[in-house]
mmCIF file of C-alpha atoms in Angstrom:
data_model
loop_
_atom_site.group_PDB
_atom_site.id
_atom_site.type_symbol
_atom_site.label_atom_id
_atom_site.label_comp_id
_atom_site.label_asym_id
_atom_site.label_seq_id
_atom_site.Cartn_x
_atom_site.Cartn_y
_atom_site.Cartn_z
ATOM 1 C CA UNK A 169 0.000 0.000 0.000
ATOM 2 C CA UNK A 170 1.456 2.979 -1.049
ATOM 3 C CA UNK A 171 0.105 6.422 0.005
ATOM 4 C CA UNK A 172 0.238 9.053 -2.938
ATOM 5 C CA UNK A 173 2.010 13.072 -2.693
ATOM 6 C CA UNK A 174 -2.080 13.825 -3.668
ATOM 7 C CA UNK A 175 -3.446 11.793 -0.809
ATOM 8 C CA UNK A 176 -1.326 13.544 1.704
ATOM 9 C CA UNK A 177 -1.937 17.022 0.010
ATOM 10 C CA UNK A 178 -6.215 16.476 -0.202
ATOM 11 C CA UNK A 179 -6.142 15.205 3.349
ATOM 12 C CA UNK A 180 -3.579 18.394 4.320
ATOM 13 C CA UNK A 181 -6.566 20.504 2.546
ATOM 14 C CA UNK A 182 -9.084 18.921 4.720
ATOM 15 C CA UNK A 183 -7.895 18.937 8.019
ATOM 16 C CA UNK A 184 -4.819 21.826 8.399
ATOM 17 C CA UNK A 185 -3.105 18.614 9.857
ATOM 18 C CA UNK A 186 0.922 18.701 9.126
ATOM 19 C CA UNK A 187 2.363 16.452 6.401
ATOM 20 C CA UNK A 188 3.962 13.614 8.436
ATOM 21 C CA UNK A 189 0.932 13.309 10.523
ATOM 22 C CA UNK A 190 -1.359 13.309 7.700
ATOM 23 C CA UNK A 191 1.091 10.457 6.439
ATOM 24 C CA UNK A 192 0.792 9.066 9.200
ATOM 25 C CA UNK A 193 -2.591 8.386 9.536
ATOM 26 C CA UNK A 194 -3.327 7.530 5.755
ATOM 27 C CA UNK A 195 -0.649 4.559 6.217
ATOM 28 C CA UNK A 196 -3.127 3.488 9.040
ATOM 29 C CA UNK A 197 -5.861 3.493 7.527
ATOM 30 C CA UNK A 198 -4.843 1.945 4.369
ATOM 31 C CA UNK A 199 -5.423 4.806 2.617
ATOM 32 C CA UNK A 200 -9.012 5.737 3.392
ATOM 33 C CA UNK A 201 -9.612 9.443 3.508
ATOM 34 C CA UNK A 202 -12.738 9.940 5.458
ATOM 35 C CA UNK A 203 -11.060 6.879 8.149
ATOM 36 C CA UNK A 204 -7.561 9.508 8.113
ATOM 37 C CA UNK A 205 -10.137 12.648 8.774
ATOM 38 C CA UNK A 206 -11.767 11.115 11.658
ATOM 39 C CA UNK A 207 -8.441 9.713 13.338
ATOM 40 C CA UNK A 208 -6.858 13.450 12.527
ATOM 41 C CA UNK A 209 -9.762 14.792 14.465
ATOM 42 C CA UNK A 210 -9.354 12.412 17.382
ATOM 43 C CA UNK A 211 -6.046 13.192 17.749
ATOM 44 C CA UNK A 212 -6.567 16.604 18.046
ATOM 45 C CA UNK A 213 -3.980 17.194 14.805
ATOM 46 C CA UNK A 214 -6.984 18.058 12.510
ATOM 47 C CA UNK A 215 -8.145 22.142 13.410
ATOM 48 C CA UNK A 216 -11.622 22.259 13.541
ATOM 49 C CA UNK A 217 -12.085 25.184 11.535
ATOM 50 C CA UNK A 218 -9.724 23.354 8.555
ATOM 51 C CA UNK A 219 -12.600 21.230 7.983
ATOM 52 C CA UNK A 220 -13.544 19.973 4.804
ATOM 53 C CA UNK A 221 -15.857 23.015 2.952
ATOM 54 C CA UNK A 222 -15.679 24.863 5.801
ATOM 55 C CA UNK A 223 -13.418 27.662 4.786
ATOM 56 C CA UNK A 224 -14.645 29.907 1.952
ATOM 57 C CA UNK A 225 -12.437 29.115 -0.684
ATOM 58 C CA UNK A 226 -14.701 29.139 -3.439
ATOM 59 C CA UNK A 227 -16.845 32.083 -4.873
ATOM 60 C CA UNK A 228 -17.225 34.492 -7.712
ATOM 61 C CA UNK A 229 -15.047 37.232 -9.134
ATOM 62 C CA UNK A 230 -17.478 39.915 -10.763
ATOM 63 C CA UNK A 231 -17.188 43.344 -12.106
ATOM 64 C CA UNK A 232 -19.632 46.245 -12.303
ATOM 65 C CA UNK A 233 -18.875 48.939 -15.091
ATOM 66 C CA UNK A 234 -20.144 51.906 -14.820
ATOM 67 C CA UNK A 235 -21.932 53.437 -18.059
ATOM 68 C CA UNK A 236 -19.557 55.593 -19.829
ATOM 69 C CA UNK A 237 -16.380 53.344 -18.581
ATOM 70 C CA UNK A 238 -15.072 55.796 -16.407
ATOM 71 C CA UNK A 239 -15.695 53.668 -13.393
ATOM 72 C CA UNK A 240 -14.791 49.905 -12.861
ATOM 73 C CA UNK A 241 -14.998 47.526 -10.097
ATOM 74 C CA UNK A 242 -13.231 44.101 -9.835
ATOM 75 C CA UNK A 243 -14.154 42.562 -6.729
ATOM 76 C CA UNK A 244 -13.843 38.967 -5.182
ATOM 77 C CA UNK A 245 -16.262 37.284 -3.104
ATOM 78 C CA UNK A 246 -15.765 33.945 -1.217
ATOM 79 C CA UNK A 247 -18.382 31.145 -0.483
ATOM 80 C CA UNK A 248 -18.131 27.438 0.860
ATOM 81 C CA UNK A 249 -18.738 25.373 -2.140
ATOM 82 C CA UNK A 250 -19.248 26.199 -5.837
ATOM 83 C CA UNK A 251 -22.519 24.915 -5.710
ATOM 84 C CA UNK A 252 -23.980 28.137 -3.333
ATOM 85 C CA UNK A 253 -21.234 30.773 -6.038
ATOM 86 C CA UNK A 254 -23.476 29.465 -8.525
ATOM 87 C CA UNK A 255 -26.896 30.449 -7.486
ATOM 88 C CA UNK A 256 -28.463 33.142 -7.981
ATOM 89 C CA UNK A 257 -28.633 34.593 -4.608
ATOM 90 C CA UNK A 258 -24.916 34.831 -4.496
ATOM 91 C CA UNK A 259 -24.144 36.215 -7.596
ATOM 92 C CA UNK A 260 -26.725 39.046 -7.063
ATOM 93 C CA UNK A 261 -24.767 39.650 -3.858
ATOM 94 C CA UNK A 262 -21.591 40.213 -5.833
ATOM 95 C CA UNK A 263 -22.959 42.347 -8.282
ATOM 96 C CA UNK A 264 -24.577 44.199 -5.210
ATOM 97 C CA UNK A 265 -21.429 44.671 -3.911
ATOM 98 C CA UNK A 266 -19.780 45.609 -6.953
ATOM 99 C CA UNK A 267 -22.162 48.295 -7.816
ATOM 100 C CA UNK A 268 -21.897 49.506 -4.271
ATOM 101 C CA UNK A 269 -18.020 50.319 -4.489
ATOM 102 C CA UNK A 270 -18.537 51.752 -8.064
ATOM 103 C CA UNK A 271 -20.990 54.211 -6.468
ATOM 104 C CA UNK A 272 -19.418 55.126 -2.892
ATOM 105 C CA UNK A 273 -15.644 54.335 -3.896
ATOM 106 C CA UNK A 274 -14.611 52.264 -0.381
ATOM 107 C CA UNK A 275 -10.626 52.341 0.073
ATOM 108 C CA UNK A 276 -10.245 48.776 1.868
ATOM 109 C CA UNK A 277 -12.759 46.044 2.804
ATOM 110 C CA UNK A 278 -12.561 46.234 6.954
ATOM 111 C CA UNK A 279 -11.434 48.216 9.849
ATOM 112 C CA UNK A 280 -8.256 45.971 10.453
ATOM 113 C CA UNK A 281 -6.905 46.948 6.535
ATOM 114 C CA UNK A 282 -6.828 50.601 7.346
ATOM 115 C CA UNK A 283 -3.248 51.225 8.165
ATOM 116 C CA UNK A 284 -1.961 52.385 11.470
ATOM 117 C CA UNK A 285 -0.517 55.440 10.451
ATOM 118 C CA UNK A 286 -3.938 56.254 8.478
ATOM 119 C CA UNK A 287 -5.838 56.259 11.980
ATOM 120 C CA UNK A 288 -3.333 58.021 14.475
ATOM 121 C CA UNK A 289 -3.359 61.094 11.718
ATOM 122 C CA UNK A 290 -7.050 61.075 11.636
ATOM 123 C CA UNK A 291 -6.920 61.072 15.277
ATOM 124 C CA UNK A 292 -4.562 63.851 15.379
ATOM 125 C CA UNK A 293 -6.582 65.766 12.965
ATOM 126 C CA UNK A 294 -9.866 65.500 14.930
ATOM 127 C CA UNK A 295 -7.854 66.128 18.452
ATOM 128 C CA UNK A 296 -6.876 69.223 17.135
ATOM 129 C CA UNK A 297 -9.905 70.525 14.851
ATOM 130 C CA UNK A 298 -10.790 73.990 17.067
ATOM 131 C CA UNK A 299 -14.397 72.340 17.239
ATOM 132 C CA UNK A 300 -13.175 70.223 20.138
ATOM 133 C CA UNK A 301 -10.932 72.787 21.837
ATOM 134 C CA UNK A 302 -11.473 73.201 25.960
ATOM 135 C CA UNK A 303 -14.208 70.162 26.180
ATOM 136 C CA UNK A 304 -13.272 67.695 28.771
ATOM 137 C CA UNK A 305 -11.070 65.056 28.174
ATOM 138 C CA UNK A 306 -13.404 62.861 29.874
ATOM 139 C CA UNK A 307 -15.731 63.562 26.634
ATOM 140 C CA UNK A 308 -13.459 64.078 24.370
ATOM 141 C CA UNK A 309 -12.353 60.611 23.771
ATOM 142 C CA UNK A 310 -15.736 59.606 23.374
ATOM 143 C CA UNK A 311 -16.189 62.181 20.844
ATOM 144 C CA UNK A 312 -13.000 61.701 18.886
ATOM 145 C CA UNK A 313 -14.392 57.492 18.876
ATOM 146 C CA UNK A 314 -17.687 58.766 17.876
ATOM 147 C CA UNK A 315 -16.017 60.203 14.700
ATOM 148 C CA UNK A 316 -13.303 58.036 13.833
ATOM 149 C CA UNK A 317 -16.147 55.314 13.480
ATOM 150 C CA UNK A 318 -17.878 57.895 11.087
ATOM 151 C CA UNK A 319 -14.674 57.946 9.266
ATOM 152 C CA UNK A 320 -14.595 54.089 9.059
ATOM 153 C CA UNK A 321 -18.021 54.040 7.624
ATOM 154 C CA UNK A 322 -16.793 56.240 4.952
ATOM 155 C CA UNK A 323 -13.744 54.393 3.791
ATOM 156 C CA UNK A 324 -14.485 50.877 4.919
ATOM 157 C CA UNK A 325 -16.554 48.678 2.538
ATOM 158 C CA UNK A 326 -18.367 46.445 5.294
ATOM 159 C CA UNK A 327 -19.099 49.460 6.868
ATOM 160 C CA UNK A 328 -20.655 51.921 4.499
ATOM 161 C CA UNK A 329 -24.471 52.199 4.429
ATOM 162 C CA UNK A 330 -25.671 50.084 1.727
ATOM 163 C CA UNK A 331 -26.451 52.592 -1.274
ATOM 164 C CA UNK A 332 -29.972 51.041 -1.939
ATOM 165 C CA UNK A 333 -30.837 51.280 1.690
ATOM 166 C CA UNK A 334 -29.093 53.527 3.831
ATOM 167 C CA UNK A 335 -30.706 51.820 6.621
ATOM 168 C CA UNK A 336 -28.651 48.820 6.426
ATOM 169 C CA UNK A 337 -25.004 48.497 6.531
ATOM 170 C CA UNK A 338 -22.778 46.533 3.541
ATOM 171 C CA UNK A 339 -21.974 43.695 5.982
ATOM 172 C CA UNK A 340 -25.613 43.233 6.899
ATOM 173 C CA UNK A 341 -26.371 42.378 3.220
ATOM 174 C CA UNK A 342 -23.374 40.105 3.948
ATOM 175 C CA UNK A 343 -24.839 38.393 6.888
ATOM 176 C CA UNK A 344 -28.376 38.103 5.323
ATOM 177 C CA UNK A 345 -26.935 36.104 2.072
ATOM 178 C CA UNK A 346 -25.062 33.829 4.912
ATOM 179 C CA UNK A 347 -28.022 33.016 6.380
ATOM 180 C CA UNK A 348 -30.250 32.412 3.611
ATOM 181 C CA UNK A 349 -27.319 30.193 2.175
ATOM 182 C CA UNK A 350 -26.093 28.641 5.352
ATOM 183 C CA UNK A 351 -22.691 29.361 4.686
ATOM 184 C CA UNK A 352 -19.647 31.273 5.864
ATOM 185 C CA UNK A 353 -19.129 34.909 3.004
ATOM 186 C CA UNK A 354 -16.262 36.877 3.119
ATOM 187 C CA UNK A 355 -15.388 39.734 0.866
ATOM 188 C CA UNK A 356 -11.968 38.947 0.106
ATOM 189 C CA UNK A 357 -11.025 42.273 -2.151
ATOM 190 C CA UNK A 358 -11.804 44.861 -4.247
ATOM 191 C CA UNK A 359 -10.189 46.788 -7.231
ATOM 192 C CA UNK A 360 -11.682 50.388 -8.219
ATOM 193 C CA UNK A 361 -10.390 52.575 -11.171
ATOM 194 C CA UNK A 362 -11.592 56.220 -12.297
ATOM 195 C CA UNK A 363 -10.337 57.563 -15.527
ATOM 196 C CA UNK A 364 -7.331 59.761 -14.786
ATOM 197 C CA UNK A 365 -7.133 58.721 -11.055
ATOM 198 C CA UNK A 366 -4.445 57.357 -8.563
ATOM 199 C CA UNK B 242 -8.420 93.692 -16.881
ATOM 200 C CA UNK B 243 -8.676 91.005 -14.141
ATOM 201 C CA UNK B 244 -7.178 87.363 -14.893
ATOM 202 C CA UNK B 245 -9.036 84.663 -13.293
ATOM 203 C CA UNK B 246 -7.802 81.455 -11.268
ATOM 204 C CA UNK B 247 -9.430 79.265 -14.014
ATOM 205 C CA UNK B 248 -7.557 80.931 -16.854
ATOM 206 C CA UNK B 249 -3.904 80.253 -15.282
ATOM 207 C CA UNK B 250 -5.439 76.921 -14.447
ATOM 208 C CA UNK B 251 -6.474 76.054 -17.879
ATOM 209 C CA UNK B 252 -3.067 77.952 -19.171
ATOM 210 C CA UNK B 253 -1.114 75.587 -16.991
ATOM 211 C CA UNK B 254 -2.175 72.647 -17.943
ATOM 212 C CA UNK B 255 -2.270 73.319 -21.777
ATOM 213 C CA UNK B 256 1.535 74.288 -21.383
ATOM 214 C CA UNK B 257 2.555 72.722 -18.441
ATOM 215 C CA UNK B 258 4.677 76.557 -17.996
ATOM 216 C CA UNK B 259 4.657 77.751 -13.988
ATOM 217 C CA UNK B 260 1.947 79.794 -12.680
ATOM 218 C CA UNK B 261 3.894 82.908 -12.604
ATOM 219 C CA UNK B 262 4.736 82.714 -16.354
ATOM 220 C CA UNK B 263 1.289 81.979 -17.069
ATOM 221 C CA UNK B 264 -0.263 85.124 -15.154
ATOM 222 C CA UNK B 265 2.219 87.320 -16.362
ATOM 223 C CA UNK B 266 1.697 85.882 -20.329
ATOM 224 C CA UNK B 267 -2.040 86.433 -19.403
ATOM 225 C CA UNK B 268 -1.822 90.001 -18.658
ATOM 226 C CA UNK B 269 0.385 90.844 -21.996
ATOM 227 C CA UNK B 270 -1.914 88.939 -24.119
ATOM 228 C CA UNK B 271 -5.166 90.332 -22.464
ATOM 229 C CA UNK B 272 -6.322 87.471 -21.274
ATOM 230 C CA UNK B 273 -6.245 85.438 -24.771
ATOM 231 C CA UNK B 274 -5.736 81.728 -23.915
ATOM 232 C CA UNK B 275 -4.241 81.085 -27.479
ATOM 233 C CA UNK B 276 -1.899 84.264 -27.873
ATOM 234 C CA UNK B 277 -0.613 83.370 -24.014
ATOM 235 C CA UNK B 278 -0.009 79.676 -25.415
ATOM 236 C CA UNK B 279 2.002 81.277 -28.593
ATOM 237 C CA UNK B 280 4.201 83.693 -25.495
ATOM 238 C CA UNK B 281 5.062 81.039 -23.471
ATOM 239 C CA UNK B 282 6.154 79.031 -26.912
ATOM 240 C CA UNK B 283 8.263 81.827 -27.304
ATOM 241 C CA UNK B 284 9.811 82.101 -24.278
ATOM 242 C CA UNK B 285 10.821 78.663 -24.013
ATOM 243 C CA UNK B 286 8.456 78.194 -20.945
ATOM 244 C CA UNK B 287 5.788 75.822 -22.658
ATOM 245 C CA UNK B 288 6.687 72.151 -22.291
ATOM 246 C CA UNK B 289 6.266 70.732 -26.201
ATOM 247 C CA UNK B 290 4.641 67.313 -24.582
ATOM 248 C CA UNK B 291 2.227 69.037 -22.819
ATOM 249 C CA UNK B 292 0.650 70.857 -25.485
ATOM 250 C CA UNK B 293 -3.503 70.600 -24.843
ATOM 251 C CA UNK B 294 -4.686 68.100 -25.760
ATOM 252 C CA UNK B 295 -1.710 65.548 -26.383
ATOM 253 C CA UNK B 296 -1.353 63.879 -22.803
ATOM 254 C CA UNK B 297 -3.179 60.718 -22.682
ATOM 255 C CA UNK B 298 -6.036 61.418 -19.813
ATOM 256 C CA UNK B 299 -9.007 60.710 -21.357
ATOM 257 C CA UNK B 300 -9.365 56.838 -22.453
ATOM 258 C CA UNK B 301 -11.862 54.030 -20.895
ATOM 259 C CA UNK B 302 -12.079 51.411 -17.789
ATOM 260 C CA UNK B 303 -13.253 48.110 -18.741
ATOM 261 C CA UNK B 304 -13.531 44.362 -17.692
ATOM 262 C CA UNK B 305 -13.257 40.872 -18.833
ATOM 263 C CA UNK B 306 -14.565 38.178 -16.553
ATOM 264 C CA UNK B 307 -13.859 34.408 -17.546
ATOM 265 C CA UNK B 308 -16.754 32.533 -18.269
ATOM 266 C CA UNK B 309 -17.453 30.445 -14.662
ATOM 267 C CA UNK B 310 -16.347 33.668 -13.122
ATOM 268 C CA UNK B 311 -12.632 32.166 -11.365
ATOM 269 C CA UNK B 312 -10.849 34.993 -12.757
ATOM 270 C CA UNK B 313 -11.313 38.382 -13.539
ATOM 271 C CA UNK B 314 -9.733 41.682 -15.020
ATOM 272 C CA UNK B 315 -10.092 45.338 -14.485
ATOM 273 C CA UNK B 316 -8.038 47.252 -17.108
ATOM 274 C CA UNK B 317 -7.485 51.005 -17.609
ATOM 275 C CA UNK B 318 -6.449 51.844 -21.014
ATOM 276 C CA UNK B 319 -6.195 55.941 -22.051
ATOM 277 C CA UNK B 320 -6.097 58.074 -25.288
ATOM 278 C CA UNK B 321 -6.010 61.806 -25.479
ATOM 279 C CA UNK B 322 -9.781 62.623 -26.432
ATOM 280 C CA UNK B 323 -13.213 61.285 -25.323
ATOM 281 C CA UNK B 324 -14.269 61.005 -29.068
ATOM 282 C CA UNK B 325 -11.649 58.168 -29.402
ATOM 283 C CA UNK B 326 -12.566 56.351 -26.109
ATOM 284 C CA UNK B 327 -15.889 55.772 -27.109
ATOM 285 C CA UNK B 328 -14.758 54.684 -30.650
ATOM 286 C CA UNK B 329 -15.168 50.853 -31.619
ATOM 287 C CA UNK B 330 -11.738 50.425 -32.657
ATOM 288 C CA UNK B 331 -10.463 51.801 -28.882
ATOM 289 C CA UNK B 332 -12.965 49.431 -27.418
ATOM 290 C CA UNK B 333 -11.984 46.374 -29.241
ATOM 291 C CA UNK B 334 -8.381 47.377 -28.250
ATOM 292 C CA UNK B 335 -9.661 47.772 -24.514
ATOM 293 C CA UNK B 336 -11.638 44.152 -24.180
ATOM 294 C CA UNK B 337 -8.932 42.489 -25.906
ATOM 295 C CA UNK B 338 -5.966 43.350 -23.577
ATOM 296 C CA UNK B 339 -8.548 42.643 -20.774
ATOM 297 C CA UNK B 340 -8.719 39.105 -22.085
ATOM 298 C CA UNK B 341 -4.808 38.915 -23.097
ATOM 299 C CA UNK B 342 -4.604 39.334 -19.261
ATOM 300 C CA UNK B 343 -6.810 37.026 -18.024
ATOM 301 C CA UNK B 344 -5.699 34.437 -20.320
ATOM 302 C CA UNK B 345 -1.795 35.041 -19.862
ATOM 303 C CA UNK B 346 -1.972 36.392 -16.645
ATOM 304 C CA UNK B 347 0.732 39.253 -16.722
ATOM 305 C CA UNK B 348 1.930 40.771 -13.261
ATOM 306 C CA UNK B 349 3.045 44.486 -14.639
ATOM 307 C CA UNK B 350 2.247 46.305 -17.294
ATOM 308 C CA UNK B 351 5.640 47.515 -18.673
ATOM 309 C CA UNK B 352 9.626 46.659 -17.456
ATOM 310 C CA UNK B 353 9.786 49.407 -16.314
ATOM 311 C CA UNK B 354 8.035 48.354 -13.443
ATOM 312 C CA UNK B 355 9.423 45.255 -12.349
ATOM 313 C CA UNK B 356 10.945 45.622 -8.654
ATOM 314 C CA UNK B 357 15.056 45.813 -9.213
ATOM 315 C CA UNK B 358 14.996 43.404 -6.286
ATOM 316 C CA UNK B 359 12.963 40.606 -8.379
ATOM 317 C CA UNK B 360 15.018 41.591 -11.940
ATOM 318 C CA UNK B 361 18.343 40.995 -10.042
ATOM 319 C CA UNK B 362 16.904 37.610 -8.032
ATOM 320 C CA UNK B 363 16.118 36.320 -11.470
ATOM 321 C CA UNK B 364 19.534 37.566 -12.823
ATOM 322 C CA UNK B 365 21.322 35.499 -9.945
ATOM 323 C CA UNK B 366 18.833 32.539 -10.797
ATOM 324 C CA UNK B 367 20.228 32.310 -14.331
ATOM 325 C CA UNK B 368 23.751 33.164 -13.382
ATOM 326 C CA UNK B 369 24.145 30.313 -10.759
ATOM 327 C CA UNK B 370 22.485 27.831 -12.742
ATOM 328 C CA UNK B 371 23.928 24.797 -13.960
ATOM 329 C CA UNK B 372 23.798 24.869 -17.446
ATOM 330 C CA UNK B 373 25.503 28.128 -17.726
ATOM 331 C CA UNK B 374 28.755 26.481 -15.521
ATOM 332 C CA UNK B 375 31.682 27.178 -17.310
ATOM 333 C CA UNK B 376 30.609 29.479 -20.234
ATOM 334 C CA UNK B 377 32.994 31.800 -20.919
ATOM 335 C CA UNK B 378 32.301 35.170 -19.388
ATOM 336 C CA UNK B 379 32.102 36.986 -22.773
ATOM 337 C CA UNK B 380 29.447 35.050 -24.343
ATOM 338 C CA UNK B 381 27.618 34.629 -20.483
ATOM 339 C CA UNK B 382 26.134 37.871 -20.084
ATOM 340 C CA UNK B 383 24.733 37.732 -23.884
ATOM 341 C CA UNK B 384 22.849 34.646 -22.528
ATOM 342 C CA UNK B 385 21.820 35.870 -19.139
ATOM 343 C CA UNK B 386 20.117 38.925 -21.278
ATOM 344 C CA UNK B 387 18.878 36.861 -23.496
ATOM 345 C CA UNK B 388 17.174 35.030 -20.813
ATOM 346 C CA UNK B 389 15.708 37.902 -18.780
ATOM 347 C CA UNK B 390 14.527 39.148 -21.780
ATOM 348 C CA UNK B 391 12.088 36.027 -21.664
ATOM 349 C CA UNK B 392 11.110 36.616 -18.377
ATOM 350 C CA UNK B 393 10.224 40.183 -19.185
ATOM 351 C CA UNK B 394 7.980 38.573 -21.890
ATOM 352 C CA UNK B 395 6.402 36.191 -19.551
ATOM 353 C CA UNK B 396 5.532 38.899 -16.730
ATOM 354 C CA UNK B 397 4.953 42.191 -18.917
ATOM 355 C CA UNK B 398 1.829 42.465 -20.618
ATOM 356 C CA UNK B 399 3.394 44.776 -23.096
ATOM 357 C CA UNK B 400 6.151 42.424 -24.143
ATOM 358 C CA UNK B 401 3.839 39.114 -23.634
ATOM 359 C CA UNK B 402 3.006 37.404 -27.569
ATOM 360 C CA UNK B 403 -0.572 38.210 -28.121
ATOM 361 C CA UNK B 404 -2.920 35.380 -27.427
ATOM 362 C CA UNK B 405 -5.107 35.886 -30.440
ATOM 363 C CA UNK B 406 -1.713 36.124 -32.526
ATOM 364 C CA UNK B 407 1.379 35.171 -31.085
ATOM 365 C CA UNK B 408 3.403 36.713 -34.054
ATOM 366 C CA UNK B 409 2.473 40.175 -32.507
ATOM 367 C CA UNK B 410 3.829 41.433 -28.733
ATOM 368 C CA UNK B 411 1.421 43.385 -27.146
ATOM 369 C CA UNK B 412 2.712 46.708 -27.518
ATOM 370 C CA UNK B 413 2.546 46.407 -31.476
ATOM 371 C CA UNK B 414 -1.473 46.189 -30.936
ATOM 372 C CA UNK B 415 -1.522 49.437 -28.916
ATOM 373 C CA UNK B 416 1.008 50.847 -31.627
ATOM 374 C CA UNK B 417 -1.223 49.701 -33.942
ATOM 375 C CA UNK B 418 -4.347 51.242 -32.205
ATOM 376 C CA UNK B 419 -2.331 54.403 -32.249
ATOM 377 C CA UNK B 420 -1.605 54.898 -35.570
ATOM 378 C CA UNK B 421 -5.451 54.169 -36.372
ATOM 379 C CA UNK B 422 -6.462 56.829 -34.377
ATOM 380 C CA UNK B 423 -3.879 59.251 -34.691
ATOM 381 C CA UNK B 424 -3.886 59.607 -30.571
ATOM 382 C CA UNK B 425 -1.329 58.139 -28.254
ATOM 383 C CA UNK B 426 -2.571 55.293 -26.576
ATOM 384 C CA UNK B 427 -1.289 54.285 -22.821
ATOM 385 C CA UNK B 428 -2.157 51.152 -20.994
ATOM 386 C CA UNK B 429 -2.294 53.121 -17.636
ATOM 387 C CA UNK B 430 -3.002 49.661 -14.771
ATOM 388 C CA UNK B 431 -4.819 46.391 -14.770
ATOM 389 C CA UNK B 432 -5.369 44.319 -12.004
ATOM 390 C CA UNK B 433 -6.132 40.604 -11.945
ATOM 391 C CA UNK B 434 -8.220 38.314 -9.559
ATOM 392 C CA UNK B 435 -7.920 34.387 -9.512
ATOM 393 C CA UNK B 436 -10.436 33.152 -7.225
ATOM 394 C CA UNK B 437 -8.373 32.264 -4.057
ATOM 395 C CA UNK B 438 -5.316 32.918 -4.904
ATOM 396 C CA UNK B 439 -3.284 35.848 -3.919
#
């Protein structure tokens, strides 16, 4: 019985187990996938959140032009499985999306992209606008919070309002197509062009 | 006779001269764009390449996304007026480097812009390989040009074979495209998503 390179790398896939203990446990199993995922996972090697479909690795890439081709979005959305990228549901979600960067121009996807140097000079610019000059410090933070998360909402994808319904945010229409589909979406990226522009 | 902000504006950027030249070829001329243009000729102080009209700023964004919708491309292409960017022959141009990229999956547009880090890790790849042992030095660095010539043709779009014609780089479809139109034609960015991959 010899175990294959493509064994060890489909069972490495499923569980995030290392290579000699994914060799390991094919050998005892005589080659058996599912038996080498469940010993994986009994041995603790196998991460639970490495599980088979789990992650979102699959998905859609979509674009939205705008008429006139002076705008363009590229964006990539991730799913479970193909079969949920190709329904309907999802792809109207990406095109969503899409259209939703082309009209309100986001800079990065999340909070945690903006760099740190980005958010301690829009700190420093609200700390010292004359606006909040001589309130309490004890406020003040709260204020300057209060308006860095406005700033946020304005450059951060998941946080804009959504432009069809300013009620709800971009990473609601995120959580609702999660729901309805039962599986894990991430935005991964986006790409945005404008004639002429940086 | 008062000079406006928008005339030195528009003065600037027809002649690319410096603001002072352009106020002070405003006021001798009387405020005639045209005449000003014809002083600062004169003078020396208009820039020949930045006459109006001849920078490439106008142009179109566009996408091609591969049937199944794995990978995608965003591609900004410019020309110097909006009547050629919304001409078929520009568009044609447009959607087929969008495809040339998905298909052949360049990482930069031009040389040019290839990190010097990568261009001399490739350089040291070729020079330590085995094949090249014991070349004479003479005839080596012929080779090792020759050879990161082909790299340059595998990661530049410009210098890539075209896909639809692989007797043609590139660049001789955008020199092509040029001469058509009698505009210069710039292949400003594109950028490239393969579902899942980096």
């Amino acid at each position: 019985m010899t175990i294959t390179a493509d064994q060890v790398k489909q069972l490495r896939e499923m569980t995030g187990a290392g290579m000699m203990e994914c060799k390991r446990a094919l050998a005892e199993t005589g080659g058996d996938l599912d038996k080498a995922v469940d010993s994986l996972r009994k041995s603790g090697a196998a991460k639970a959140e490495k599980r088979a479909g789990r992650t979102a690795q699959e998905g859609r890439v979509d674009s939205y032009i705008h008429p006139g081709n002076r705008v363009g979005v590229l964006v990539e959305i991730n799913c479970e499985t193909d079969f949920v990228a190709r329904t309907d549901e999802f792809g109207d979600l990406v095109r969503n999306i899409a259209m939703q960067v082309a009209a309100a121009g986001a800079e990065y996807v999340r909070r945690e992209e903006v760099p740190a140097e980005r958010v301690s000079r829009e700190r420093d610019i609200l700390a010292g606008s004359t606006e909040l000059q001589g309130k309490p410090a004890a406020i003040l933070d709260k204020i300057i919070s209060g308006k860095l998360d406005k700033f946020f909402a304005e450059v951060c994808l998941l946080e804009q309002p959504y432009i069809r319904d300013d009620k709800r945010k971009v990473s609601d229409l995120v959580q609702e197509a999660a729901a309805k589909t039962g599986e894990n979406i991430v935005v991964r990226r986006f790409s945005r062009f404008r004639l002429g522009q940086e």
